Short mmCIF file of C-alpha atoms in Angstrom, two decimals:
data_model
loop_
_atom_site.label_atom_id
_atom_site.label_comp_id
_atom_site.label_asym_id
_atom_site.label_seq_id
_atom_site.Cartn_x
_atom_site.Cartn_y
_atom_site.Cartn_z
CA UNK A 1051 -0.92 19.34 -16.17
CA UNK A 1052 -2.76 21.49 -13.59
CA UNK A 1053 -6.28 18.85 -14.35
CA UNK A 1054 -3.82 15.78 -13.48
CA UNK A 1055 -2.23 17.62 -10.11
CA UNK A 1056 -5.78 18.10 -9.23
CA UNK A 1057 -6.97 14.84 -9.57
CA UNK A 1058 -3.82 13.09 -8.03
CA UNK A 1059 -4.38 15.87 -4.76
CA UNK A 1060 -8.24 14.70 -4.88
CA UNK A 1061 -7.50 11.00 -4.81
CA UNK A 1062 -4.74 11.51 -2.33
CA UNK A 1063 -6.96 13.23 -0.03
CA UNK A 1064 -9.80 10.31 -0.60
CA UNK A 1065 -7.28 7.70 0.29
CA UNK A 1066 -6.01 9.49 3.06
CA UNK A 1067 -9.33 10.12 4.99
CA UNK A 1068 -10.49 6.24 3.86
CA UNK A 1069 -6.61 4.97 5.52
CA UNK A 1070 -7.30 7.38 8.63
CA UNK A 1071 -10.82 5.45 8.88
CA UNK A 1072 -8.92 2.20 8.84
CA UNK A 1073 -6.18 2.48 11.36
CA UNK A 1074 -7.78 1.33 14.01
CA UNK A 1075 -8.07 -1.67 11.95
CA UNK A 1076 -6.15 -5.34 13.45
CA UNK A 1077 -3.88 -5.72 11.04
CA UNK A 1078 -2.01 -2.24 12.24
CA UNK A 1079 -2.49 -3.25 15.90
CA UNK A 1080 1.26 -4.57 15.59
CA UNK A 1081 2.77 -2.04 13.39
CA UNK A 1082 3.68 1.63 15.15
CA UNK A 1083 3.76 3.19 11.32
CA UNK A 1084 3.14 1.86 7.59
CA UNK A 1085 3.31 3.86 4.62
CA UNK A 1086 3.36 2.81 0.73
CA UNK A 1087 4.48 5.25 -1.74
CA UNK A 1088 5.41 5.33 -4.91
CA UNK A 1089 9.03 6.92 -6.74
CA UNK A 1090 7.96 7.54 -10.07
CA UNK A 1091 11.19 8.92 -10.52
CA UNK A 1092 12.97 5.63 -10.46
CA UNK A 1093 9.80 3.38 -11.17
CA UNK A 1094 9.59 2.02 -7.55
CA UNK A 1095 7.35 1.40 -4.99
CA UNK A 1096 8.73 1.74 -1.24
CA UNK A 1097 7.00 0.17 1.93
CA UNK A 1098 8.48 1.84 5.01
CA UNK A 1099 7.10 0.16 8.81
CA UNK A 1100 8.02 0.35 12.09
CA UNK A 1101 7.21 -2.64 14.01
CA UNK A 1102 5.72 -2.25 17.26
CA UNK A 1103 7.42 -3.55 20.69
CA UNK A 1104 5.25 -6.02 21.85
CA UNK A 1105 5.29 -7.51 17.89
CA UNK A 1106 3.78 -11.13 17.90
CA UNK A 1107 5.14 -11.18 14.32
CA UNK A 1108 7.04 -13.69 12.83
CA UNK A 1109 7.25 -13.17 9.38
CA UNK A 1110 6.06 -10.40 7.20
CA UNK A 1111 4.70 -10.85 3.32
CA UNK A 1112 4.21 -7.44 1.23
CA UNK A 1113 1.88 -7.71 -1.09
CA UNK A 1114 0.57 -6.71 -4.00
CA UNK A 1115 -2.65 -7.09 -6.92
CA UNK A 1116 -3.77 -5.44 -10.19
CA UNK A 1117 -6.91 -5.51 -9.14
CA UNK A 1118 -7.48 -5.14 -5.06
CA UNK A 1119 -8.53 -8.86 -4.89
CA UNK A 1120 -5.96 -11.32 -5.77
CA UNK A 1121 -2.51 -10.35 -4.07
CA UNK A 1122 0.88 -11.44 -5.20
CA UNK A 1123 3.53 -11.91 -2.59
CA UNK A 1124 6.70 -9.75 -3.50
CA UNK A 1125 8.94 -9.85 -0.59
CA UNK A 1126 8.94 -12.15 2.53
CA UNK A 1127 10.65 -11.20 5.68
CA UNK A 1128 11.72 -12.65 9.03
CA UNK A 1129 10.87 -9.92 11.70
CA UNK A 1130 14.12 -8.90 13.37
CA UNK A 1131 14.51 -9.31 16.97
CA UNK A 1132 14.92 -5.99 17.74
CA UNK A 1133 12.75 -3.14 16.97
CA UNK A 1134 14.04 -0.74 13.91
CA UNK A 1135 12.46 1.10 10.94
CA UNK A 1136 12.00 -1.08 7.96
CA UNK A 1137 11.91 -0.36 4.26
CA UNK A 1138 11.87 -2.39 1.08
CA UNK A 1139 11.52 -1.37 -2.22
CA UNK A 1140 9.56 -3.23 -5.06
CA UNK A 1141 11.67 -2.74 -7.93
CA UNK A 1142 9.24 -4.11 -10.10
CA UNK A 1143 6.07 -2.52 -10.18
CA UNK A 1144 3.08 -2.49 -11.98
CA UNK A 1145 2.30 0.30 -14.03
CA UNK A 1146 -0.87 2.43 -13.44
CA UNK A 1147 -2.88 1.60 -10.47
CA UNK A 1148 -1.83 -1.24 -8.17
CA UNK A 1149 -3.00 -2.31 -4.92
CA UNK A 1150 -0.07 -2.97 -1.92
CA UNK A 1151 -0.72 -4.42 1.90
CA UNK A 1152 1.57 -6.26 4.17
CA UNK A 1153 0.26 -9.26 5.74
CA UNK A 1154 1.63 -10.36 9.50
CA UNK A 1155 2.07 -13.72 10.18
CA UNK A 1156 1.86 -14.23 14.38
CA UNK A 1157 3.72 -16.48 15.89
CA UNK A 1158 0.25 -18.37 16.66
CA UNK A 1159 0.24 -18.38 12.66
CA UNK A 1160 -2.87 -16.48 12.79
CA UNK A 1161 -2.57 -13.24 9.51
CA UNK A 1162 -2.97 -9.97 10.14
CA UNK A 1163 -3.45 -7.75 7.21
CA UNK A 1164 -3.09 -3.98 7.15
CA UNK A 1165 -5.44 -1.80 5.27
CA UNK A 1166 -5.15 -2.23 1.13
CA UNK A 1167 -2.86 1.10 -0.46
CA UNK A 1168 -4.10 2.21 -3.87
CA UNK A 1169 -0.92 3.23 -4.90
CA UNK A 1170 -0.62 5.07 -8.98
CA UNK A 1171 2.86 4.40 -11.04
CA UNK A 1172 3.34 6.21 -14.72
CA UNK A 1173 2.53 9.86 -13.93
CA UNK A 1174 4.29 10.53 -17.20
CA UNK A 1175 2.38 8.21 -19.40
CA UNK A 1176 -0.95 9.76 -19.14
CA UNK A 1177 -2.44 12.02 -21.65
CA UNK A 1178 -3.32 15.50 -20.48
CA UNK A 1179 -6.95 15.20 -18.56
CA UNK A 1180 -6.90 11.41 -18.48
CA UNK A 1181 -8.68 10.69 -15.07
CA UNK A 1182 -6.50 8.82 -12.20
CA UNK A 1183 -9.27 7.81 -9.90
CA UNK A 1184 -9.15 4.26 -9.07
CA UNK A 1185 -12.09 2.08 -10.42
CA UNK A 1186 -13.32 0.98 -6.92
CA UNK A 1187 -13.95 4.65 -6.27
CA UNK A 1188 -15.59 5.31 -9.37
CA UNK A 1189 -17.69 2.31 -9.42
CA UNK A 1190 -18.24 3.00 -5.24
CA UNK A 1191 -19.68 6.69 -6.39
CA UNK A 1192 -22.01 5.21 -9.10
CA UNK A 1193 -23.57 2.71 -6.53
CA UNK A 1194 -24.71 5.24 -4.62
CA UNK A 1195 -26.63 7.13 -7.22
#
């Protein structure tokens, strides 16, 4: 169990240095926080945002893929007139590794799309040393070499 907390820390500290990189990035110019995480617990995925005030945003569209290049749309929602923490919660997630971003739709109807959340369901289901690094990572590292 101590090989799979190690691995989970590793590829939470990859994604969090590659997400730092990227939030900069346009598609968080309108958003004042976004976070995906998942709740293995109750086999959910939450996205929590906080819109920013001067949001162009007319509709939002979380998102999600198996495999980081063709994204299924989930949940669609009006932006609220007023500013105010949002959450939703995908109740039906895919198991293992999944992919989750929230696209912005301006009021121009130009898309905005924050940066792409490797996000890893079914903690319990793996077999002891089984490794949990996505396969963009994996196949990123081999590239190089």
């Amino acid at each position: 169990m101590i090989g799979i907390m190690k691995r989970i820390l590793w590829v939470s500290i990859v994604f969090a240095l590659c997400f730092a990189g990227t939030a900069g990035s346009e598609g968080m110019r309108y958003l004042q926080e976004y976070f995906v995480y998942p709740d293995d617990e109750n086999d959910q995925v939450k996205t929590h945002w906080m819109p920013a005030t001067d949001s162009e945003v007319k509709l939002y569209h979380l998102e999600k893929s198996h495999d980081n290049k063709v994204f299924d749309i989930w949940k669609e929602i009006e932006a609220p007139e007023t500013q105010f923490e949002m959450l939703e919660v995908d109740f039906d997630p895919y198991s293992g590794w999944s992919y989750y971003r929230m696209s912005q739709i301006l009021n121009s109807d130009d898309t905005l799309h924050t940066p792409t959340i490797p996000v890893f369901l079914g903690l319990e289901n793996l077999a002891k040393g089984e490794i949990m690094v996505p396969d963009e990572f994996l196949s990123e590292k081999n590239d190089d070499h």
